[in-house]
């Protein structure tokens, strides 16, 4: 049996107040001094009109913005595009805010808008709703970006017909420190999908 | 009452992250859900928390919110009659 080849057709990274697409610098922010303002700047730069963005937590905003960059210039996203994401800190950043809001037993008011984001896989829900995707998705918590696992898992999804394409990557945030990398995997593209290539692009 | 409606509009924008909305753009009688401000079910829960936290009003039945959260004007009227703080 001939093994099907898959490719990395687009990739995006958000790091250190910069946004990159396919290795090129797309947006730099030298003014904002916090993630919230940086994310708002990217939102404006991308000329998005999606008020729900403002209600997302910061982790979700990062994943959402990366997906918007990744999908930019694409006419249509296949409904069967799977999402396979990972990070190290899960939703810890928002979990802390939630914990703070429920610490005082005399003044106990957990905010629904905060605790709805106390799961990292909400990112995938937001991306799916935005793009009308009805696909397989999984969020893994690992010590670091595992290109071997990500590429194998994605290949299995496409080989078994569970997904036409896959968006895989790393969306991590903890205390305003963030690292985001998404890759669009499909049957078309110039860079062949291998763990080495995926790792190289992540480390660019 | 006018002071309370202005206060409510500011709280709505702040707590519901309505970043693109100005206080002056929210009419007293504008519907908050549906075609109005476009609030969703999570926002409704936030409004229930806001009533209790800021005005000491605890809704016994969350379904009551449907009528109370019709507009800022209706909310202000309800708060002025039932507030405990």
PDB file of C-alpha atoms in Angstrom:
ATOM      1  CA  UNK A   1       0.000   0.000   0.000  1.00  0.00           C
ATOM      2  CA  UNK A   2       1.368   3.398  -1.006  1.00  0.00           C
ATOM      3  CA  UNK A   3       1.577   5.757   1.944  1.00  0.00           C
ATOM      4  CA  UNK A   4      -0.308   8.999   1.334  1.00  0.00           C
ATOM      5  CA  UNK A   5       1.806  12.133   1.542  1.00  0.00           C
ATOM      6  CA  UNK A   6       0.644  15.141   3.469  1.00  0.00           C
ATOM      7  CA  UNK A   7       1.932  18.693   3.457  1.00  0.00           C
ATOM      8  CA  UNK A   8       2.202  21.752   5.666  1.00  0.00           C
ATOM      9  CA  UNK A   9       0.479  24.295   3.465  1.00  0.00           C
ATOM     10  CA  UNK A  10       0.468  27.291   5.838  1.00  0.00           C
ATOM     11  CA  UNK A  11       1.741  28.055   9.306  1.00  0.00           C
ATOM     12  CA  UNK A  12       1.454  30.887  11.768  1.00  0.00           C
ATOM     13  CA  UNK A  13       3.249  31.921  14.928  1.00  0.00           C
ATOM     14  CA  UNK A  14       2.463  34.558  17.553  1.00  0.00           C
ATOM     15  CA  UNK A  15       5.353  35.378  19.857  1.00  0.00           C
ATOM     16  CA  UNK A  16       6.850  38.352  21.651  1.00  0.00           C
ATOM     17  CA  UNK A  17       4.313  40.882  20.337  1.00  0.00           C
ATOM     18  CA  UNK A  18       4.781  39.704  16.743  1.00  0.00           C
ATOM     19  CA  UNK A  19       2.637  37.745  14.318  1.00  0.00           C
ATOM     20  CA  UNK A  20       4.227  35.623  11.579  1.00  0.00           C
ATOM     21  CA  UNK A  21       2.652  33.811   8.661  1.00  0.00           C
ATOM     22  CA  UNK A  22       4.671  31.288   6.673  1.00  0.00           C
ATOM     23  CA  UNK A  23       7.823  32.714   8.228  1.00  0.00           C
ATOM     24  CA  UNK A  24       7.080  36.302   7.227  1.00  0.00           C
ATOM     25  CA  UNK A  25       6.482  39.022   9.787  1.00  0.00           C
ATOM     26  CA  UNK A  26       2.867  40.090   9.416  1.00  0.00           C
ATOM     27  CA  UNK A  27       2.368  42.353  12.430  1.00  0.00           C
ATOM     28  CA  UNK A  28       4.604  43.940  15.068  1.00  0.00           C
ATOM     29  CA  UNK A  29       3.417  45.769  18.147  1.00  0.00           C
ATOM     30  CA  UNK A  30       5.990  47.906  19.891  1.00  0.00           C
ATOM     31  CA  UNK A  31       3.585  49.904  22.041  1.00  0.00           C
ATOM     32  CA  UNK A  32       1.275  47.656  24.042  1.00  0.00           C
ATOM     33  CA  UNK A  33       2.493  46.510  27.418  1.00  0.00           C
ATOM     34  CA  UNK A  34       0.048  43.686  28.007  1.00  0.00           C
ATOM     35  CA  UNK A  35      -1.421  40.776  26.112  1.00  0.00           C
ATOM     36  CA  UNK A  36      -4.961  42.164  26.104  1.00  0.00           C
ATOM     37  CA  UNK A  37      -3.903  45.307  24.230  1.00  0.00           C
ATOM     38  CA  UNK A  38      -1.641  43.329  21.894  1.00  0.00           C
ATOM     39  CA  UNK A  39      -4.509  40.946  21.026  1.00  0.00           C
ATOM     40  CA  UNK A  40      -6.816  43.900  20.402  1.00  0.00           C
ATOM     41  CA  UNK A  41      -4.193  45.386  18.098  1.00  0.00           C
ATOM     42  CA  UNK A  42      -3.977  42.180  16.069  1.00  0.00           C
ATOM     43  CA  UNK A  43      -7.782  42.026  15.919  1.00  0.00           C
ATOM     44  CA  UNK A  44      -7.879  45.540  14.460  1.00  0.00           C
ATOM     45  CA  UNK A  45      -4.998  44.850  12.096  1.00  0.00           C
ATOM     46  CA  UNK A  46      -6.835  41.832  10.705  1.00  0.00           C
ATOM     47  CA  UNK A  47      -9.949  44.031  10.318  1.00  0.00           C
ATOM     48  CA  UNK A  48     -12.096  41.446  12.045  1.00  0.00           C
ATOM     49  CA  UNK A  49     -15.750  42.100  12.802  1.00  0.00           C
ATOM     50  CA  UNK A  50     -16.555  39.499  15.403  1.00  0.00           C
ATOM     51  CA  UNK A  51     -17.770  41.048  18.703  1.00  0.00           C
ATOM     52  CA  UNK A  52     -17.622  37.635  20.412  1.00  0.00           C
ATOM     53  CA  UNK A  53     -13.828  38.014  20.303  1.00  0.00           C
ATOM     54  CA  UNK A  54     -13.969  40.597  23.099  1.00  0.00           C
ATOM     55  CA  UNK A  55     -15.660  38.107  25.417  1.00  0.00           C
ATOM     56  CA  UNK A  56     -12.992  35.432  24.969  1.00  0.00           C
ATOM     57  CA  UNK A  57     -10.274  34.872  27.536  1.00  0.00           C
ATOM     58  CA  UNK A  58      -6.696  35.674  26.504  1.00  0.00           C
ATOM     59  CA  UNK A  59      -5.772  32.070  25.679  1.00  0.00           C
ATOM     60  CA  UNK A  60      -8.783  31.761  23.431  1.00  0.00           C
ATOM     61  CA  UNK A  61      -8.025  35.080  21.757  1.00  0.00           C
ATOM     62  CA  UNK A  62      -4.531  33.858  20.893  1.00  0.00           C
ATOM     63  CA  UNK A  63      -5.773  30.617  19.311  1.00  0.00           C
ATOM     64  CA  UNK A  64      -8.574  32.445  17.532  1.00  0.00           C
ATOM     65  CA  UNK A  65      -6.259  35.127  16.108  1.00  0.00           C
ATOM     66  CA  UNK A  66      -3.755  32.501  14.949  1.00  0.00           C
ATOM     67  CA  UNK A  67      -6.531  30.636  13.144  1.00  0.00           C
ATOM     68  CA  UNK A  68      -7.682  33.851  11.482  1.00  0.00           C
ATOM     69  CA  UNK A  69      -4.128  34.486  10.248  1.00  0.00           C
ATOM     70  CA  UNK A  70      -3.870  30.893   9.056  1.00  0.00           C
ATOM     71  CA  UNK A  71      -7.187  31.066   7.179  1.00  0.00           C
ATOM     72  CA  UNK A  72      -6.487  34.500   5.715  1.00  0.00           C
ATOM     73  CA  UNK A  73      -6.616  34.391   1.898  1.00  0.00           C
ATOM     74  CA  UNK A  74      -8.350  31.007   1.957  1.00  0.00           C
ATOM     75  CA  UNK A  75     -11.716  31.091   0.255  1.00  0.00           C
ATOM     76  CA  UNK A  76     -13.273  28.270   2.215  1.00  0.00           C
ATOM     77  CA  UNK A  77     -12.466  25.986   5.132  1.00  0.00           C
ATOM     78  CA  UNK A  78     -13.643  22.419   4.778  1.00  0.00           C
ATOM     79  CA  UNK A  79     -16.135  21.473   7.489  1.00  0.00           C
ATOM     80  CA  UNK A  80     -14.109  18.301   8.072  1.00  0.00           C
ATOM     81  CA  UNK A  81     -10.928  20.151   8.999  1.00  0.00           C
ATOM     82  CA  UNK A  82      -9.837  18.684  12.323  1.00  0.00           C
ATOM     83  CA  UNK A  83      -8.243  20.627  15.158  1.00  0.00           C
ATOM     84  CA  UNK A  84      -5.405  19.071  17.154  1.00  0.00           C
ATOM     85  CA  UNK A  85      -3.958  21.500  19.655  1.00  0.00           C
ATOM     86  CA  UNK A  86      -1.698  21.272  22.656  1.00  0.00           C
ATOM     87  CA  UNK A  87      -0.070  23.347  25.339  1.00  0.00           C
ATOM     88  CA  UNK A  88       1.742  23.124  28.655  1.00  0.00           C
ATOM     89  CA  UNK A  89      -0.365  25.358  30.885  1.00  0.00           C
ATOM     90  CA  UNK A  90      -3.860  24.190  29.980  1.00  0.00           C
ATOM     91  CA  UNK A  91      -6.236  27.040  30.987  1.00  0.00           C
ATOM     92  CA  UNK A  92      -4.258  27.885  34.130  1.00  0.00           C
ATOM     93  CA  UNK A  93      -4.207  31.613  33.362  1.00  0.00           C
ATOM     94  CA  UNK A  94      -8.003  31.840  33.494  1.00  0.00           C
ATOM     95  CA  UNK A  95      -8.274  29.197  36.209  1.00  0.00           C
ATOM     96  CA  UNK A  96      -6.388  31.569  38.524  1.00  0.00           C
ATOM     97  CA  UNK A  97      -8.790  34.418  37.754  1.00  0.00           C
ATOM     98  CA  UNK A  98     -11.708  32.105  38.459  1.00  0.00           C
ATOM     99  CA  UNK A  99     -10.144  30.954  41.706  1.00  0.00           C
ATOM    100  CA  UNK A 100      -9.646  34.557  42.796  1.00  0.00           C
ATOM    101  CA  UNK A 101     -13.303  35.313  42.087  1.00  0.00           C
ATOM    102  CA  UNK A 102     -14.506  32.488  44.350  1.00  0.00           C
ATOM    103  CA  UNK A 103     -11.968  32.808  47.190  1.00  0.00           C
ATOM    104  CA  UNK A 104     -14.134  35.004  49.394  1.00  0.00           C
ATOM    105  CA  UNK A 105     -16.852  32.837  50.921  1.00  0.00           C
ATOM    106  CA  UNK A 106     -18.694  35.920  52.181  1.00  0.00           C
ATOM    107  CA  UNK A 107     -18.673  37.529  48.759  1.00  0.00           C
ATOM    108  CA  UNK A 108     -18.993  34.513  46.488  1.00  0.00           C
ATOM    109  CA  UNK A 109     -19.710  35.555  42.898  1.00  0.00           C
ATOM    110  CA  UNK A 110     -18.143  33.253  40.315  1.00  0.00           C
ATOM    111  CA  UNK A 111     -18.288  35.014  36.971  1.00  0.00           C
ATOM    112  CA  UNK A 112     -19.935  32.896  34.244  1.00  0.00           C
ATOM    113  CA  UNK A 113     -17.905  34.712  31.585  1.00  0.00           C
ATOM    114  CA  UNK A 114     -14.696  33.660  33.363  1.00  0.00           C
ATOM    115  CA  UNK A 115     -15.454  30.071  34.284  1.00  0.00           C
ATOM    116  CA  UNK A 116     -16.791  29.232  30.827  1.00  0.00           C
ATOM    117  CA  UNK A 117     -13.142  29.462  29.675  1.00  0.00           C
ATOM    118  CA  UNK A 118     -11.645  27.230  32.345  1.00  0.00           C
ATOM    119  CA  UNK A 119     -10.910  24.533  29.775  1.00  0.00           C
ATOM    120  CA  UNK A 120      -8.295  24.866  27.017  1.00  0.00           C
ATOM    121  CA  UNK A 121     -10.430  23.080  24.443  1.00  0.00           C
ATOM    122  CA  UNK A 122     -12.861  26.011  24.389  1.00  0.00           C
ATOM    123  CA  UNK A 123     -10.419  27.503  21.858  1.00  0.00           C
ATOM    124  CA  UNK A 124     -11.392  24.788  19.410  1.00  0.00           C
ATOM    125  CA  UNK A 125     -15.071  25.416  20.043  1.00  0.00           C
ATOM    126  CA  UNK A 126     -14.656  29.114  19.251  1.00  0.00           C
ATOM    127  CA  UNK A 127     -12.672  28.412  16.062  1.00  0.00           C
ATOM    128  CA  UNK A 128     -15.226  25.796  15.000  1.00  0.00           C
ATOM    129  CA  UNK A 129     -18.200  28.106  15.583  1.00  0.00           C
ATOM    130  CA  UNK A 130     -16.540  30.927  13.676  1.00  0.00           C
ATOM    131  CA  UNK A 131     -15.720  28.718  10.670  1.00  0.00           C
ATOM    132  CA  UNK A 132     -18.718  26.387  10.827  1.00  0.00           C
ATOM    133  CA  UNK A 133     -16.426  23.394  11.272  1.00  0.00           C
ATOM    134  CA  UNK A 134     -18.019  20.142  12.420  1.00  0.00           C
ATOM    135  CA  UNK A 135     -14.907  18.127  12.850  1.00  0.00           C
ATOM    136  CA  UNK A 136     -12.769  15.971  15.085  1.00  0.00           C
ATOM    137  CA  UNK A 137     -10.873  17.909  17.690  1.00  0.00           C
ATOM    138  CA  UNK A 138      -8.532  17.161  20.547  1.00  0.00           C
ATOM    139  CA  UNK A 139      -6.506  19.239  22.957  1.00  0.00           C
ATOM    140  CA  UNK A 140      -3.449  17.672  24.616  1.00  0.00           C
ATOM    141  CA  UNK A 141      -1.488  18.986  27.565  1.00  0.00           C
ATOM    142  CA  UNK A 142       2.203  18.165  27.184  1.00  0.00           C
ATOM    143  CA  UNK A 143       5.454  19.511  28.561  1.00  0.00           C
ATOM    144  CA  UNK A 144       6.535  20.956  25.205  1.00  0.00           C
ATOM    145  CA  UNK A 145       5.482  20.992  21.540  1.00  0.00           C
ATOM    146  CA  UNK A 146       5.653  17.356  20.433  1.00  0.00           C
ATOM    147  CA  UNK A 147       6.034  17.438  16.639  1.00  0.00           C
ATOM    148  CA  UNK A 148       6.296  13.643  16.404  1.00  0.00           C
ATOM    149  CA  UNK A 149       3.013  13.055  18.212  1.00  0.00           C
ATOM    150  CA  UNK A 150       1.247  15.923  16.419  1.00  0.00           C
ATOM    151  CA  UNK A 151       2.245  14.784  12.940  1.00  0.00           C
ATOM    152  CA  UNK A 152       1.376  11.125  13.624  1.00  0.00           C
ATOM    153  CA  UNK A 153      -1.973  11.938  15.202  1.00  0.00           C
ATOM    154  CA  UNK A 154      -2.856  14.280  12.324  1.00  0.00           C
ATOM    155  CA  UNK A 155      -1.848  11.693   9.715  1.00  0.00           C
ATOM    156  CA  UNK A 156      -4.051   9.085  11.366  1.00  0.00           C
ATOM    157  CA  UNK A 157      -7.027  11.465  11.226  1.00  0.00           C
ATOM    158  CA  UNK A 158      -6.511  12.082   7.510  1.00  0.00           C
ATOM    159  CA  UNK A 159      -5.613   8.474   6.643  1.00  0.00           C
ATOM    160  CA  UNK A 160      -8.738   7.119   8.290  1.00  0.00           C
ATOM    161  CA  UNK A 161     -11.007   9.677   6.671  1.00  0.00           C
ATOM    162  CA  UNK A 162     -11.841  11.362   9.971  1.00  0.00           C
ATOM    163  CA  UNK A 163     -10.598  14.651   8.568  1.00  0.00           C
ATOM    164  CA  UNK A 164      -9.924  16.186   5.161  1.00  0.00           C
ATOM    165  CA  UNK A 165      -7.337  18.599   6.585  1.00  0.00           C
ATOM    166  CA  UNK A 166      -5.883  19.217  10.030  1.00  0.00           C
ATOM    167  CA  UNK A 167      -4.886  22.305  11.943  1.00  0.00           C
ATOM    168  CA  UNK A 168      -2.359  21.278  14.537  1.00  0.00           C
ATOM    169  CA  UNK A 169      -0.295  23.315  16.910  1.00  0.00           C
ATOM    170  CA  UNK A 170       0.614  24.823  20.230  1.00  0.00           C
ATOM    171  CA  UNK A 171      -1.339  27.550  22.047  1.00  0.00           C
ATOM    172  CA  UNK A 172       0.224  28.264  25.419  1.00  0.00           C
ATOM    173  CA  UNK A 173      -0.278  31.120  27.859  1.00  0.00           C
ATOM    174  CA  UNK A 174       0.753  31.623  31.447  1.00  0.00           C
ATOM    175  CA  UNK A 175       0.997  35.005  33.177  1.00  0.00           C
ATOM    176  CA  UNK A 176       1.188  37.062  29.989  1.00  0.00           C
ATOM    177  CA  UNK A 177       3.873  34.756  28.553  1.00  0.00           C
ATOM    178  CA  UNK A 178       2.568  33.202  25.383  1.00  0.00           C
ATOM    179  CA  UNK A 179       3.712  30.990  22.548  1.00  0.00           C
ATOM    180  CA  UNK A 180       1.440  30.159  19.631  1.00  0.00           C
ATOM    181  CA  UNK A 181       2.098  28.055  16.558  1.00  0.00           C
ATOM    182  CA  UNK A 182      -0.515  26.651  14.182  1.00  0.00           C
ATOM    183  CA  UNK A 183       0.062  24.631  11.023  1.00  0.00           C
ATOM    184  CA  UNK A 184      -2.446  23.799   8.304  1.00  0.00           C
ATOM    185  CA  UNK A 185      -1.937  20.234   7.096  1.00  0.00           C
ATOM    186  CA  UNK A 186      -3.462  18.953   3.876  1.00  0.00           C
ATOM    187  CA  UNK A 187      -2.823  16.901   0.766  1.00  0.00           C
ATOM    188  CA  UNK A 188      -1.465  19.962  -1.042  1.00  0.00           C
ATOM    189  CA  UNK A 189       1.526  22.123  -0.300  1.00  0.00           C
ATOM    190  CA  UNK A 190       5.249  22.578  -0.746  1.00  0.00           C
ATOM    191  CA  UNK A 191       6.577  21.430   2.607  1.00  0.00           C
ATOM    192  CA  UNK A 192       6.095  17.741   3.204  1.00  0.00           C
ATOM    193  CA  UNK A 193       4.663  16.859   6.603  1.00  0.00           C
ATOM    194  CA  UNK A 194       7.354  15.244   8.717  1.00  0.00           C
ATOM    195  CA  UNK A 195       8.065  15.631  12.407  1.00  0.00           C
ATOM    196  CA  UNK A 196      11.406  17.267  11.514  1.00  0.00           C
ATOM    197  CA  UNK A 197       9.788  19.836   9.225  1.00  0.00           C
ATOM    198  CA  UNK A 198       7.042  20.581  11.739  1.00  0.00           C
ATOM    199  CA  UNK A 199       9.630  21.009  14.463  1.00  0.00           C
ATOM    200  CA  UNK A 200      11.770  23.268  12.271  1.00  0.00           C
ATOM    201  CA  UNK A 201       8.836  25.536  11.513  1.00  0.00           C
ATOM    202  CA  UNK A 202       7.839  25.665  15.171  1.00  0.00           C
ATOM    203  CA  UNK A 203      11.375  26.632  16.126  1.00  0.00           C
ATOM    204  CA  UNK A 204      11.795  29.296  13.424  1.00  0.00           C
TER     205      UNK A 204
ATOM    206  CA  UNK B   1     -33.561  56.965  37.575  1.00  0.00           C
ATOM    207  CA  UNK B   2     -31.516  58.629  34.813  1.00  0.00           C
ATOM    208  CA  UNK B   3     -28.409  58.244  36.942  1.00  0.00           C
ATOM    209  CA  UNK B   4     -29.121  54.537  37.433  1.00  0.00           C
ATOM    210  CA  UNK B   5     -29.673  53.896  33.713  1.00  0.00           C
ATOM    211  CA  UNK B   6     -26.340  55.570  32.902  1.00  0.00           C
ATOM    212  CA  UNK B   7     -24.631  53.537  35.618  1.00  0.00           C
ATOM    213  CA  UNK B   8     -26.160  50.344  34.209  1.00  0.00           C
ATOM    214  CA  UNK B   9     -25.019  51.131  30.686  1.00  0.00           C
ATOM    215  CA  UNK B  10     -21.452  51.626  31.913  1.00  0.00           C
ATOM    216  CA  UNK B  11     -21.587  48.364  33.858  1.00  0.00           C
ATOM    217  CA  UNK B  12     -22.953  46.482  30.829  1.00  0.00           C
ATOM    218  CA  UNK B  13     -20.127  47.722  28.605  1.00  0.00           C
ATOM    219  CA  UNK B  14     -17.470  46.984  31.218  1.00  0.00           C
ATOM    220  CA  UNK B  15     -18.671  43.609  32.479  1.00  0.00           C
ATOM    221  CA  UNK B  16     -19.949  42.190  29.202  1.00  0.00           C
ATOM    222  CA  UNK B  17     -16.891  43.334  27.205  1.00  0.00           C
ATOM    223  CA  UNK B  18     -18.944  45.373  24.755  1.00  0.00           C
ATOM    224  CA  UNK B  19     -15.800  47.165  23.677  1.00  0.00           C
ATOM    225  CA  UNK B  20     -17.194  48.654  20.489  1.00  0.00           C
ATOM    226  CA  UNK B  21     -20.257  50.128  22.163  1.00  0.00           C
ATOM    227  CA  UNK B  22     -20.524  53.644  23.630  1.00  0.00           C
ATOM    228  CA  UNK B  23     -22.870  54.539  26.480  1.00  0.00           C
ATOM    229  CA  UNK B  24     -24.602  57.018  24.178  1.00  0.00           C
ATOM    230  CA  UNK B  25     -25.387  54.228  21.701  1.00  0.00           C
ATOM    231  CA  UNK B  26     -27.507  52.260  24.167  1.00  0.00           C
ATOM    232  CA  UNK B  27     -31.080  53.521  24.275  1.00  0.00           C
ATOM    233  CA  UNK B  28     -33.103  53.073  27.471  1.00  0.00           C
ATOM    234  CA  UNK B  29     -35.660  50.993  25.609  1.00  0.00           C
ATOM    235  CA  UNK B  30     -33.344  49.105  23.238  1.00  0.00           C
ATOM    236  CA  UNK B  31     -33.700  45.316  23.582  1.00  0.00           C
ATOM    237  CA  UNK B  32     -30.626  43.795  25.233  1.00  0.00           C
ATOM    238  CA  UNK B  33     -30.920  40.388  23.576  1.00  0.00           C
ATOM    239  CA  UNK B  34     -31.655  39.345  20.001  1.00  0.00           C
ATOM    240  CA  UNK B  35     -31.473  42.224  17.559  1.00  0.00           C
ATOM    241  CA  UNK B  36     -30.556  44.761  20.240  1.00  0.00           C
ATOM    242  CA  UNK B  37     -27.193  44.544  21.946  1.00  0.00           C
ATOM    243  CA  UNK B  38     -26.897  40.906  20.912  1.00  0.00           C
ATOM    244  CA  UNK B  39     -26.272  39.535  24.386  1.00  0.00           C
ATOM    245  CA  UNK B  40     -26.127  35.764  24.819  1.00  0.00           C
ATOM    246  CA  UNK B  41     -26.913  33.218  27.537  1.00  0.00           C
ATOM    247  CA  UNK B  42     -23.586  33.750  29.331  1.00  0.00           C
ATOM    248  CA  UNK B  43     -24.328  37.480  29.411  1.00  0.00           C
ATOM    249  CA  UNK B  44     -27.697  36.689  30.983  1.00  0.00           C
ATOM    250  CA  UNK B  45     -25.916  34.800  33.767  1.00  0.00           C
ATOM    251  CA  UNK B  46     -23.528  37.736  34.195  1.00  0.00           C
ATOM    252  CA  UNK B  47     -26.513  40.057  34.576  1.00  0.00           C
ATOM    253  CA  UNK B  48     -27.973  37.803  37.279  1.00  0.00           C
ATOM    254  CA  UNK B  49     -24.610  37.978  39.118  1.00  0.00           C
ATOM    255  CA  UNK B  50     -24.528  41.767  38.630  1.00  0.00           C
ATOM    256  CA  UNK B  51     -27.987  42.173  40.183  1.00  0.00           C
ATOM    257  CA  UNK B  52     -26.946  40.232  43.273  1.00  0.00           C
ATOM    258  CA  UNK B  53     -23.421  41.584  43.655  1.00  0.00           C
ATOM    259  CA  UNK B  54     -24.062  45.274  42.993  1.00  0.00           C
ATOM    260  CA  UNK B  55     -27.662  45.717  44.064  1.00  0.00           C
ATOM    261  CA  UNK B  56     -28.337  42.871  46.505  1.00  0.00           C
ATOM    262  CA  UNK B  57     -31.108  41.410  44.359  1.00  0.00           C
ATOM    263  CA  UNK B  58     -31.174  37.627  44.259  1.00  0.00           C
ATOM    264  CA  UNK B  59     -33.429  36.163  41.603  1.00  0.00           C
ATOM    265  CA  UNK B  60     -35.260  33.101  42.951  1.00  0.00           C
ATOM    266  CA  UNK B  61     -35.973  31.875  39.443  1.00  0.00           C
ATOM    267  CA  UNK B  62     -33.453  32.634  36.645  1.00  0.00           C
ATOM    268  CA  UNK B  63     -36.396  32.671  34.219  1.00  0.00           C
ATOM    269  CA  UNK B  64     -37.430  35.971  35.805  1.00  0.00           C
ATOM    270  CA  UNK B  65     -34.436  37.470  34.029  1.00  0.00           C
ATOM    271  CA  UNK B  66     -36.169  37.247  30.672  1.00  0.00           C
ATOM    272  CA  UNK B  67     -38.584  40.028  31.650  1.00  0.00           C
ATOM    273  CA  UNK B  68     -36.165  42.015  33.857  1.00  0.00           C
ATOM    274  CA  UNK B  69     -33.416  42.134  31.221  1.00  0.00           C
ATOM    275  CA  UNK B  70     -35.699  43.344  28.441  1.00  0.00           C
ATOM    276  CA  UNK B  71     -33.956  46.740  28.315  1.00  0.00           C
ATOM    277  CA  UNK B  72     -31.804  49.025  30.449  1.00  0.00           C
ATOM    278  CA  UNK B  73     -34.912  51.018  31.321  1.00  0.00           C
ATOM    279  CA  UNK B  74     -36.800  47.951  32.552  1.00  0.00           C
ATOM    280  CA  UNK B  75     -33.720  46.797  34.504  1.00  0.00           C
ATOM    281  CA  UNK B  76     -33.326  50.193  36.165  1.00  0.00           C
ATOM    282  CA  UNK B  77     -36.992  50.249  37.131  1.00  0.00           C
ATOM    283  CA  UNK B  78     -36.757  46.754  38.659  1.00  0.00           C
ATOM    284  CA  UNK B  79     -33.530  47.584  40.512  1.00  0.00           C
ATOM    285  CA  UNK B  80     -34.902  50.809  41.959  1.00  0.00           C
ATOM    286  CA  UNK B  81     -37.878  48.899  43.387  1.00  0.00           C
ATOM    287  CA  UNK B  82     -36.014  45.861  44.724  1.00  0.00           C
ATOM    288  CA  UNK B  83     -32.451  46.903  45.566  1.00  0.00           C
ATOM    289  CA  UNK B  84     -31.115  46.203  49.050  1.00  0.00           C
ATOM    290  CA  UNK B  85     -27.827  48.033  48.537  1.00  0.00           C
TER     291      UNK B  85
END
